[in-house]
Coordinates of C-alpha atoms in Angstrom, one line a residue:
X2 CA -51.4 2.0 4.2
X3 CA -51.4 -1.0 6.3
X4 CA -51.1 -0.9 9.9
X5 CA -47.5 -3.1 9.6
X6 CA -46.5 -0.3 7.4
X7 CA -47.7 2.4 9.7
X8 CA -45.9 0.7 12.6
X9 CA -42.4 0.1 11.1
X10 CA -42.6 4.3 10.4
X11 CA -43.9 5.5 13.6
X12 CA -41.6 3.1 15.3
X13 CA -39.0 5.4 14.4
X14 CA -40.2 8.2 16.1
X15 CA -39.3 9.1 19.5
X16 CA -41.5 9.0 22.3
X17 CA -42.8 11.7 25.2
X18 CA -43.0 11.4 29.0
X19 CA -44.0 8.8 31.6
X20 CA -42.5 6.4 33.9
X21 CA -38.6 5.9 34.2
X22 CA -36.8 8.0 31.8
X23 CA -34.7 5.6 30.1
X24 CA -31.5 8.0 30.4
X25 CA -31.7 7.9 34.2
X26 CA -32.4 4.2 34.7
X27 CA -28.4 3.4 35.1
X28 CA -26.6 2.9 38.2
X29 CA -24.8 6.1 38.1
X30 CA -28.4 8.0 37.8
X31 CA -29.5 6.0 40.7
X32 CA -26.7 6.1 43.1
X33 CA -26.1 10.1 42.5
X34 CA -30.2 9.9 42.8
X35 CA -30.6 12.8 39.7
X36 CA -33.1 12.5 36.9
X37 CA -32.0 15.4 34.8
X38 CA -31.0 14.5 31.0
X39 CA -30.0 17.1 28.6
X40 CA -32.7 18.6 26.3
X41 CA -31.2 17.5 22.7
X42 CA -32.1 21.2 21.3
X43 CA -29.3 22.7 23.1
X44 CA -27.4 19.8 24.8
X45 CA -27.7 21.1 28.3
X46 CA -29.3 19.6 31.5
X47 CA -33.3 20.2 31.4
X48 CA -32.6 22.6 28.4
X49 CA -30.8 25.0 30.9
X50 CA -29.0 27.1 28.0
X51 CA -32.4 27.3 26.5
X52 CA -34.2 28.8 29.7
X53 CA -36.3 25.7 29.4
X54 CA -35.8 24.3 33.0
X55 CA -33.2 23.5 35.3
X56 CA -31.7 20.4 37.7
X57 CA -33.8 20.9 40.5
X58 CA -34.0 19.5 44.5
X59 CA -37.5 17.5 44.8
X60 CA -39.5 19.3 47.9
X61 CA -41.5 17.1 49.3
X62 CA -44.3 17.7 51.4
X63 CA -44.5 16.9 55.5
X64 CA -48.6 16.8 56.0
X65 CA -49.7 14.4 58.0
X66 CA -50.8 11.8 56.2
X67 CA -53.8 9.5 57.3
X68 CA -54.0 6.2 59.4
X69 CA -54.3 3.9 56.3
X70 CA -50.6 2.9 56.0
X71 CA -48.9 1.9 59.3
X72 CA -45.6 1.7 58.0
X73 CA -42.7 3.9 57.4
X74 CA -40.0 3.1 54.6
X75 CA -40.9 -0.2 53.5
X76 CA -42.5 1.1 50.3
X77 CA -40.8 2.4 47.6
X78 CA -43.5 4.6 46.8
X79 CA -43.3 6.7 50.2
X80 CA -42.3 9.9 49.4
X81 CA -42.2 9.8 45.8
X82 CA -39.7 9.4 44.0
X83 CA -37.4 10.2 46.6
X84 CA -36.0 6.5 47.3
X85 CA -34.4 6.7 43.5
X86 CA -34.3 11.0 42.2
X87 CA -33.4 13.3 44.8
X88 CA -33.4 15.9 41.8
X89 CA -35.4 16.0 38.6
X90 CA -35.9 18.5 36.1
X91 CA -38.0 21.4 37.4
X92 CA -39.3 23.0 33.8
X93 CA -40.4 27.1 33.6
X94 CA -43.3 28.9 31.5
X95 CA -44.8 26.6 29.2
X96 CA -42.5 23.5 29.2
X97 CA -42.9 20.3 30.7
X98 CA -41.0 16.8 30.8
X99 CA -38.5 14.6 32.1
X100 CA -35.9 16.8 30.4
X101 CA -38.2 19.8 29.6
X102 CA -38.1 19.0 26.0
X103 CA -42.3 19.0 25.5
X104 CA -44.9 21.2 25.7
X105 CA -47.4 21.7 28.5
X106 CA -50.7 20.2 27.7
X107 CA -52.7 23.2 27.0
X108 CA -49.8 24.4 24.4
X109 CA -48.1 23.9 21.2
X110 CA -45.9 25.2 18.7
X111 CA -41.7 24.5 18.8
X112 CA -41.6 27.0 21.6
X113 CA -44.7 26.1 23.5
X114 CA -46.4 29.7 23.0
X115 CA -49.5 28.2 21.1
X116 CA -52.5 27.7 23.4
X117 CA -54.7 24.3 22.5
X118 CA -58.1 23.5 22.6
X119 CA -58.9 20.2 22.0
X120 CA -62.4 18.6 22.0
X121 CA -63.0 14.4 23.4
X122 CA -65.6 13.1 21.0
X123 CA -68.6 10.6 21.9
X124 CA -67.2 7.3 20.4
X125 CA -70.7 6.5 18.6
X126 CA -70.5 10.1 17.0
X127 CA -66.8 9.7 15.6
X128 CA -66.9 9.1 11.8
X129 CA -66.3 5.7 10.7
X130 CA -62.4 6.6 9.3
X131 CA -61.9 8.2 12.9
X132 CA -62.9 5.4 14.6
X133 CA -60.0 3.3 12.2
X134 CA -57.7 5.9 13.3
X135 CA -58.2 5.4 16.9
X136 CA -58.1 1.5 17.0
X137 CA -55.0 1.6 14.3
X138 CA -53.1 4.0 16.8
X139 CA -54.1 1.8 19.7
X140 CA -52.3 -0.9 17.6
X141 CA -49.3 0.9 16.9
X142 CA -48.7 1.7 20.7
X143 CA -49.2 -1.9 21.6
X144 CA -46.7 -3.0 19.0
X145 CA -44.1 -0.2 19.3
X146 CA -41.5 0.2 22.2
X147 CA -41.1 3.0 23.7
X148 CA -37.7 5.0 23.2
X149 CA -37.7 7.1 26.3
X150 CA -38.8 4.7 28.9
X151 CA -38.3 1.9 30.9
X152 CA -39.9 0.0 33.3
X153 CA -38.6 -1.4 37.1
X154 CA -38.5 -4.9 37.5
X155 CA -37.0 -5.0 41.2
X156 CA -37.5 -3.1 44.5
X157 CA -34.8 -0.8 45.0
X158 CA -33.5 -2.9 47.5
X159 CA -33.6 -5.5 44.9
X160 CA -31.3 -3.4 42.8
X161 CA -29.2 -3.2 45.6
X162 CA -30.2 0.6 46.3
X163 CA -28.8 1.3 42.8
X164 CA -25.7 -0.4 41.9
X165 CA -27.4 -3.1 40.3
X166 CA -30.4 -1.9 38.1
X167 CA -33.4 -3.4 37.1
X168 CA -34.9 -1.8 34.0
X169 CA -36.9 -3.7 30.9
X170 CA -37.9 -2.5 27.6
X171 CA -42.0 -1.9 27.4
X172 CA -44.2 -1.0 24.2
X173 CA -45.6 2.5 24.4
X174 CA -49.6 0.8 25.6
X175 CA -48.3 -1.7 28.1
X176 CA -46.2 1.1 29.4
X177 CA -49.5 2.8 30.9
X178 CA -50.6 -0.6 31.4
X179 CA -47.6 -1.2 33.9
X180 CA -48.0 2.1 35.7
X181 CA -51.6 1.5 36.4
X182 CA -50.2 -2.0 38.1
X183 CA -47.3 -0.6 39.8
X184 CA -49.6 2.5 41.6
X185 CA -51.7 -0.1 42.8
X186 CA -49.8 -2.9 43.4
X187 CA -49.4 -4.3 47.2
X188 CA -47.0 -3.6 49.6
X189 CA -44.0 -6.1 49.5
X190 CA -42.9 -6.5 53.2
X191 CA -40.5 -9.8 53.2
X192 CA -40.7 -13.3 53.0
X193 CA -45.1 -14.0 52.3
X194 CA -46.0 -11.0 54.2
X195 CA -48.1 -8.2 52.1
X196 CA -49.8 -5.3 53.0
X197 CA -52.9 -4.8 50.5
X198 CA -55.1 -1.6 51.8
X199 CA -52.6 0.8 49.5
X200 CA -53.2 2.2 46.7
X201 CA -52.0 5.8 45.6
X202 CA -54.3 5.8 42.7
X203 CA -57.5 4.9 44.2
X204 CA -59.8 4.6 46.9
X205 CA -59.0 8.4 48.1
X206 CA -59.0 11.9 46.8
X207 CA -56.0 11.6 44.2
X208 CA -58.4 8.8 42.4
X209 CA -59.6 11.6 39.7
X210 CA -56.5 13.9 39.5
X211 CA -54.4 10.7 39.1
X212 CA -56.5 9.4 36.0
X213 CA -57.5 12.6 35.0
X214 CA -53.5 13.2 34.3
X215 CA -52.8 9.5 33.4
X216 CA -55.2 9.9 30.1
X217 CA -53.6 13.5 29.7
X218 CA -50.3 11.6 29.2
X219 CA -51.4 8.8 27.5
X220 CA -53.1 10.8 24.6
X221 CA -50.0 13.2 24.9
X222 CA -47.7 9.8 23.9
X223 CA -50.3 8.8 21.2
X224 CA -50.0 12.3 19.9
X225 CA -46.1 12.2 20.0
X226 CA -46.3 8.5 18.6
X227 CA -48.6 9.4 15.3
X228 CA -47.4 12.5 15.1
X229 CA -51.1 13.4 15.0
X230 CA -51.2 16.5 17.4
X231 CA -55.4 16.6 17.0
X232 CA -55.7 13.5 18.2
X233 CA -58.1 13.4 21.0
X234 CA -59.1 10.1 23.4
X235 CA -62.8 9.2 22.7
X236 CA -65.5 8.4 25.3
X237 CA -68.0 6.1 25.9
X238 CA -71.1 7.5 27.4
X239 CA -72.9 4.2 29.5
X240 CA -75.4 6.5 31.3
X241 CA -78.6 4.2 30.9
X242 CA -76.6 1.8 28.3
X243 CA -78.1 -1.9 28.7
X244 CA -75.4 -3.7 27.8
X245 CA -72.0 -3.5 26.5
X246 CA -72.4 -1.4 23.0
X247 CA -68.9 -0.9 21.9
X248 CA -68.2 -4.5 22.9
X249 CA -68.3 -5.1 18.9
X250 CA -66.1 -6.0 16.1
X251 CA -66.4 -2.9 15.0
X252 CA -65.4 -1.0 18.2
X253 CA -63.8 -2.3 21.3
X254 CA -64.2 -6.3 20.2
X255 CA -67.1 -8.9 20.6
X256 CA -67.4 -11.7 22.0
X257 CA -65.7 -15.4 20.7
X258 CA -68.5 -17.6 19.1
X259 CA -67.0 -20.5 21.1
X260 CA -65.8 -18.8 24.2
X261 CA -67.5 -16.3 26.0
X262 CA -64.4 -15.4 28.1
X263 CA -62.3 -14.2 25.2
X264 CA -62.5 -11.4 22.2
X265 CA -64.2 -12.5 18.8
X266 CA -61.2 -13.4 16.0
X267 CA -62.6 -10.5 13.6
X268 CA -61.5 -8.0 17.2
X269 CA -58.7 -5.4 16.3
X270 CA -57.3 -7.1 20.1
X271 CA -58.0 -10.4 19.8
X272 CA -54.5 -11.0 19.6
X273 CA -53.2 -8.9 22.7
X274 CA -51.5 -10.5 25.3
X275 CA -52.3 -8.8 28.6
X276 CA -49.6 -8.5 31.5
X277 CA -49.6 -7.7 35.6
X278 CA -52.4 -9.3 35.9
X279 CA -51.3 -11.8 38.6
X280 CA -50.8 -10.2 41.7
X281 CA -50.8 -13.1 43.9
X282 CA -47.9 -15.2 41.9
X283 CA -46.0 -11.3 42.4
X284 CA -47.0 -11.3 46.2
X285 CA -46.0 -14.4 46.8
X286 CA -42.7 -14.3 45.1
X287 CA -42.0 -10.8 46.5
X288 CA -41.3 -9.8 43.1
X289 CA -42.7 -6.8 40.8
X290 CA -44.7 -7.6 37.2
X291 CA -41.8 -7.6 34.7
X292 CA -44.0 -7.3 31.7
X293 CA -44.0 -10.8 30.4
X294 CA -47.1 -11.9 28.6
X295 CA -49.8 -13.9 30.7
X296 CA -52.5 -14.7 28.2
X297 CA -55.4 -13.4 25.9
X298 CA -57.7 -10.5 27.1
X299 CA -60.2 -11.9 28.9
X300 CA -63.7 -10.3 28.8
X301 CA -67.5 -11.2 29.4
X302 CA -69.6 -8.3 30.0
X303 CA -73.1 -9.1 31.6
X304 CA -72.2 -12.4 33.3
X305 CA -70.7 -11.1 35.9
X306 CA -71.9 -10.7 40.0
X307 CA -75.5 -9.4 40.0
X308 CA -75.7 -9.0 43.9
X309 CA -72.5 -6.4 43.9
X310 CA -73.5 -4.9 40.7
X311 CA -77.3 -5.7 40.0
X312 CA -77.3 -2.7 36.6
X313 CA -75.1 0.0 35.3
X314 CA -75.1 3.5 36.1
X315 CA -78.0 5.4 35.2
X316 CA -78.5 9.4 34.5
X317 CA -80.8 9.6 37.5
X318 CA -77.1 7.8 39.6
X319 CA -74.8 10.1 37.8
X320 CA -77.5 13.4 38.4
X321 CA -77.6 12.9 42.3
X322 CA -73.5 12.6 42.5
X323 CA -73.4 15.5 40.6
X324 CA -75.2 17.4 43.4
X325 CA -73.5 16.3 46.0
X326 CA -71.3 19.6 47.2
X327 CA -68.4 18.0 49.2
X328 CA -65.2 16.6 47.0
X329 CA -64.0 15.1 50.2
X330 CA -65.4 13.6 53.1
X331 CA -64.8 11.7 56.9
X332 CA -61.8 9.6 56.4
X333 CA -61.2 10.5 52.6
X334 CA -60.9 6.7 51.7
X335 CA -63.8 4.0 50.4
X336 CA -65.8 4.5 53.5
X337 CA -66.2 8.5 52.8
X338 CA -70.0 9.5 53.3
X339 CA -71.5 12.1 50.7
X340 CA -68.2 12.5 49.3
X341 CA -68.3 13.0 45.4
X342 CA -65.6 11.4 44.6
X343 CA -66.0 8.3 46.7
X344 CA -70.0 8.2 45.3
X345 CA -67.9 8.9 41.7
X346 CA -65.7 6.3 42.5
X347 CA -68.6 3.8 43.7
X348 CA -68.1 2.5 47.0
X349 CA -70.9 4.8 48.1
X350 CA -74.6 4.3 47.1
X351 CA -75.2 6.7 44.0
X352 CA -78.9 7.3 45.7
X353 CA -77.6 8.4 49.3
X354 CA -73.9 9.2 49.1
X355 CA -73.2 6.5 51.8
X356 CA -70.6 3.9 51.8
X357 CA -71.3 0.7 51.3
X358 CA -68.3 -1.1 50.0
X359 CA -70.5 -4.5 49.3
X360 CA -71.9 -2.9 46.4
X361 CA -70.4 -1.2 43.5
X362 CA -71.7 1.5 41.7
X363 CA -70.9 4.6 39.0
X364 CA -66.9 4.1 37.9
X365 CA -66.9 0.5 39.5
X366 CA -69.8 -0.9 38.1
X367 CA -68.6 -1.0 34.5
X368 CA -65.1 -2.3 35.5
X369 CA -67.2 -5.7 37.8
X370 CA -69.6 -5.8 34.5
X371 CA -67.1 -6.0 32.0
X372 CA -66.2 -9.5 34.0
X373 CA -62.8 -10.0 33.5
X374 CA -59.1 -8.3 32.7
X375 CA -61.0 -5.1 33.4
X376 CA -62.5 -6.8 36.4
X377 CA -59.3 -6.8 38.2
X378 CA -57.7 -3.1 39.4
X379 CA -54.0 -3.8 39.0
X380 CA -54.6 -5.1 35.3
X381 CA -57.6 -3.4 34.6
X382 CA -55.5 -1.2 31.6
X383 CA -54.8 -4.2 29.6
X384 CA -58.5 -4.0 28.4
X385 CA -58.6 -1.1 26.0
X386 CA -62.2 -0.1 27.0
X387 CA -60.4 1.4 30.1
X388 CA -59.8 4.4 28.4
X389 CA -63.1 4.9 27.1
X390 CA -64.5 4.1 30.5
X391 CA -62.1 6.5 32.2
X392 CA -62.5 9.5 29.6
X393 CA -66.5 9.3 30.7
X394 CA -66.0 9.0 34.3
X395 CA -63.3 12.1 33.8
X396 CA -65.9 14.3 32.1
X397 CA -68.3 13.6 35.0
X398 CA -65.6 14.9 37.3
X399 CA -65.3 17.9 34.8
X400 CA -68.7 18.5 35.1
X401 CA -68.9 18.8 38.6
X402 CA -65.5 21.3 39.1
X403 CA -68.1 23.6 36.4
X404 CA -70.9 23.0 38.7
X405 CA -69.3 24.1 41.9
X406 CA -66.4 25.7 41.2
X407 CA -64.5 24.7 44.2
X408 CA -61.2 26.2 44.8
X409 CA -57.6 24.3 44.9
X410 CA -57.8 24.3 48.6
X411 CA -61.2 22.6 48.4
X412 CA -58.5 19.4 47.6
X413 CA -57.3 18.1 51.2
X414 CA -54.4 19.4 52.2
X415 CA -53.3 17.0 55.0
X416 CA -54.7 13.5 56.9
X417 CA -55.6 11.5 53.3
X418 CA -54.2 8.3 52.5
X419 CA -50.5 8.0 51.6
X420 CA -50.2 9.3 48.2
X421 CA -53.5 11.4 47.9
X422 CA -52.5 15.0 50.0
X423 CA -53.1 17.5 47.8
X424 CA -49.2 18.6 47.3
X425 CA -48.1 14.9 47.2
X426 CA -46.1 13.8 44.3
X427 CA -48.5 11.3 42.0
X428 CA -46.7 7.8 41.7
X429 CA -45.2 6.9 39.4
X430 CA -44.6 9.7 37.2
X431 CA -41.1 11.1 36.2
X432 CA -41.7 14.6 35.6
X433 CA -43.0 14.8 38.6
X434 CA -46.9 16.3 39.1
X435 CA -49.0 17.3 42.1
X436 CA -52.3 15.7 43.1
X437 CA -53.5 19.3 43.5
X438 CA -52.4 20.6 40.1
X439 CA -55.1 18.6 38.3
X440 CA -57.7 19.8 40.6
X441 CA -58.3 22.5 37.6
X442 CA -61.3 22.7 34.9
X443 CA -60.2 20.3 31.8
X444 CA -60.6 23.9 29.9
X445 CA -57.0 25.2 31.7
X446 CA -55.1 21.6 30.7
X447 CA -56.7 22.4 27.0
X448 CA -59.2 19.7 26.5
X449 CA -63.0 19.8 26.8
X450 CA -65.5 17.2 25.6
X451 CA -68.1 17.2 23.2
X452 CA -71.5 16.7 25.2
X453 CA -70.0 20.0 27.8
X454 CA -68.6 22.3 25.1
X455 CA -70.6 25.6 26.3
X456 CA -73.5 26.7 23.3
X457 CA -74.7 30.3 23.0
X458 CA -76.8 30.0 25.1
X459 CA -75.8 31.1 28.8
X460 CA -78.1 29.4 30.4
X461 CA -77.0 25.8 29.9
X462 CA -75.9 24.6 33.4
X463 CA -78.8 26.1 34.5
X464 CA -81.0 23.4 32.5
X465 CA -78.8 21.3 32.6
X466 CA -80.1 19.4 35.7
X467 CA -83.8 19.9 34.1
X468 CA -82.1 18.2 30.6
X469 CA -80.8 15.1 31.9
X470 CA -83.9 14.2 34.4
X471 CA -86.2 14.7 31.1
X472 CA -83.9 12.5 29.2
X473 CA -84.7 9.9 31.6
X474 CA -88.7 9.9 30.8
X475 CA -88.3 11.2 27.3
X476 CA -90.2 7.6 26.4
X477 CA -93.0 8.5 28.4
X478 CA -93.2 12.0 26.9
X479 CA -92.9 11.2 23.6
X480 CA -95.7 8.5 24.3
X481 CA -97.9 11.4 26.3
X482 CA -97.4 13.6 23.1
X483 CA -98.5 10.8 20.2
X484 CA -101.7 9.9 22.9
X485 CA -102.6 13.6 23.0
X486 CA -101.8 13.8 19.4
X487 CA -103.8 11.2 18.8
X488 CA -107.3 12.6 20.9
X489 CA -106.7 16.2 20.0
X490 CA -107.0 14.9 15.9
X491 CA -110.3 13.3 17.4
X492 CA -111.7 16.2 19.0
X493 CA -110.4 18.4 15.9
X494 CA -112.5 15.6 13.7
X495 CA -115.8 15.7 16.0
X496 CA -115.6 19.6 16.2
X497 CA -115.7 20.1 12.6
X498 CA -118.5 17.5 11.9
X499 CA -120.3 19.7 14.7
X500 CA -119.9 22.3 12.8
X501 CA -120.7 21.2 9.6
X502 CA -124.2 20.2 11.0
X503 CA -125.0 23.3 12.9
X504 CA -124.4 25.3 9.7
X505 CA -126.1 23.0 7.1
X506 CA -129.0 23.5 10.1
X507 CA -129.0 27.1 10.0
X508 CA -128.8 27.2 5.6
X509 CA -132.1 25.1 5.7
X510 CA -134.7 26.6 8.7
X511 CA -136.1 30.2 7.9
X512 CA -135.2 33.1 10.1
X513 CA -138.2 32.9 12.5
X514 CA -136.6 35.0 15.6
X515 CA -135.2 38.3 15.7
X516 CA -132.1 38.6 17.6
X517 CA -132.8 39.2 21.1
X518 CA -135.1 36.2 21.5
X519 CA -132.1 34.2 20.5
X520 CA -130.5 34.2 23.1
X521 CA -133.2 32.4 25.5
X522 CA -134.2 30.1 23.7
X523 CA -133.7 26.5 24.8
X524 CA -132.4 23.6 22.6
X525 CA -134.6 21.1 22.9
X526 CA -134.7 17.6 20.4
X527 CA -136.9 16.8 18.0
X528 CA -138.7 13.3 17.6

């Protein structure tokens, strides 16, 4: 069936969860500030009738936040999404959703009771009609507008706090794309004025729980979308990888035989129009992205800034921020020392743990390599290699909450950036989810991936460690074992000649000695 085909069916499918639910983006929603549709299976708010959920008051928490963000109430992020719901749908058991009308993400079934186990895949290792599949559904979502939600296109001062709202359509992959912008956009304070050293999505503690639940949602949509419910997001493992292998036709796109800067014709993307990607016009226009094409994907791995990013990652980088034992460190933003997730994240060296935000390393390396839309945080999502990027960098983080088993409170409670506490509300998703609640082995949201599923064999993360620093030399020990190969056949060959001598010797000369003479007698060499 052809992809136009596939898209005019699944565009009659109904979508999931994410941004601004589209039932609560009127002005009566926003003036009475409540978020809670009715659950179509029964008709009631949240699926009341049902037991699903109920229309709930939004606690938010009062830690003390850090020194970051000077301001108070300029930002309609602050406390969110208390500047436009006061009251949301607060779901029960195993239901989740801006009207409690999906399952949590470790369950299934039409009432949620059946427990899923769902297994990322290596990108290289997915068969070839899997690999279709997953560029064909990326397709589909760029091409297909979502149902459910909407996205902002004013402050909500803008929208006159609400009598006057400012929603626009979005397809179901710039949707993500526009949340990714909209966590990290800049601070509009009036007139030219910006504040730029925000970010609730990076640069602080929440920077893995906040991606971690952002590719949890976006495979949740795809699912919904396809109607595929097995459909897991592949990774791409760059560990050691000299270049850009799934920058190909094939895969993620190559490169344009006439411009460098742009995908190949023969690219499943060639044809995608990015958007948010020009913060500065937004800044200086005080105005939000509203979603409007801006242009081709722009991409052009390897010709990017050597002296901030001289390589990519290697096993050895990703081994020593594995060992690392603090999540959180000092001032739990981009100058963190020995902090996992800031060496994760790469504003700290990924041989010493310390900050130094002049380089970029690990997560950050690939986006500064990939040299363009990825290059760029707020827009970074328009390049679809994000979410291959981000589904590698998540099973690092998976791998260390199995290394360490640290416990929820190991997640900072108070004094992180605006956004990043650990019971802060994650921007900008309607239901509403705690950094803290994704602070949890990938095993309890009912997803592991491939290259971490546990074998029979107990004593895996034991080796582990071992495993990956041999994989770094295995040339040198697979060249060791053909050299010794190689002299041992040479000493076998010399040995047996030996001997074949000694014994022709022994069949030709009589028995002159008798046996206890034999053993002091001295060679000696005949002329």
């Amino acid at each position: 069936m052809c992809l136009f085909s596939i898209g005019i069916f699944f565009g009659l499918l109904p979508l999931g969860l994410s941004q601004f639910p589209r039932a609560c983006a009127n002005s009566d929603s926003l003036l009475k500030k409540e978020c809670c549709p009715p659950w179509p299976g029964d008709g009631s708010p949240c699926g009341e009738l049902s037991g699903r959920g109920s229309c709930s008051d939004i606690l938010l928490s009062d830690a003390p936040l850090g020194p970051q963000f000077p301001f108070s109430g300029v930002d309609d992020r602050e406390d969110w999404p208390a500047v436009f719901y006061n009251r949301t749908c607060q779901c029960t058991g195993n239901f989740m959703g801006f009207n409690c009308g999906d399952c949590k993400f470790n369950f299934a079934g039409p009432n949620c009771t059946q427990r899923k186990a769902q297994v990322r895949r290596d990108i290289f290792r997915i068969s070839a009609r899997e690999k279709f599949q997953f560029l064909a559904y990326l397709n589909l979502a760029k091409h297909t507008t979502s149902r459910d939600f909407v996205i902002a296109t004013g402050t909500y001062a803008q929208m006159n706090n609400g009598s006057t709202p400012m929603f626009r359509d979005i397809n179901v992959y710039d949707l993500f794309v526009w949340m990714h912008y909209y966590v990290s956009r800049d601070t509009l304070l009036g007139g030219t004025s910006v504040w730029r050293d925000i970010d609730f999505a990076h640069e602080a503690p929440g920077f893995l729980p906040w991606h971690r639940l952002f590719l949890l949602m976006w495979e949740h949509e795809i699912q919904k979308l396809t109607g595929n419910e097995n459909f897991t997001i592949p990774y791409w493992d760059w560990r050691d990888a000299q270049g850009c292998d799934i920058c190909t036709d094939e895969i993620m796109g190559g490169r344009h035989p006439s411009n460098p800067n742009i995908l190949s014709p023969a690219s499943f993307f060639s044809s995608w129009q990015v958007i948010c990607s020009r913060s500065e016009e937004y800044n200086s226009r005080q105005e939000l992205c509203n979603g409007t094409n801006e242009g081709p994907i722009l991409r052009n791995p390897g010709n990017h800034d050597k002296g901030r990013t001289p390589r990519l990652p290697s096993s050895a980088d990703v081994e020593f921020c594995l060992s690392l034992t603090q999540y959180e460190a000092g001032t739990m933003d981009k100058m963190a020392n020995f902090s996992f997730r800031n060496t994760l994240e790469g504003f700290a060296d990924p041989s010493t743990a310390i900050s130094n935000v002049s380089q970029s390393s690990l997560h950050n390396a690939l986006h500064i390599y990939m040299n363009g839309s990825m290059s760029e945080v707020q827009g970074s999502a328009n390049d679809p290699i994000f979410i291959l990027h981000h589904a590698f960098v998540d099973s690092i983080f998976e791998q260390w909450l199995r290394r360490h088993r640290p416990l929820r409170e190991v997640y900072p409670a108070a004094n992180a950036p605006i956004g990043h506490n650990r019971e802060s509300y994650m921007v900008p998703f309607i239901p509403l989810y705690r950094n803290g609640e994704f602070f949890i082995s990938s095993i309890e949201l009912g997803y592991d991936y491939e290259y971490l599923t546990n074998p029979a064999n107990p004593f895996q993360n034991f080796f582990l460690p071992y495993l990956e620093q041999a994989r770094q030399i295995w040339p040198w020990l697979v060249g060791a074992a053909v050299v010794g190969a190689i002299i041992m056949l040479i000493v076998g060959i010399i040995v047996l000649r030996c001997r074949k001598k000694r014994r022709i010797s022994e069949e030709t000369q009589p028995l002159l000695m008798e046996s206890e003479d034999y053993q002091h007698m001295t060679y000696q060499s005949h002329v």
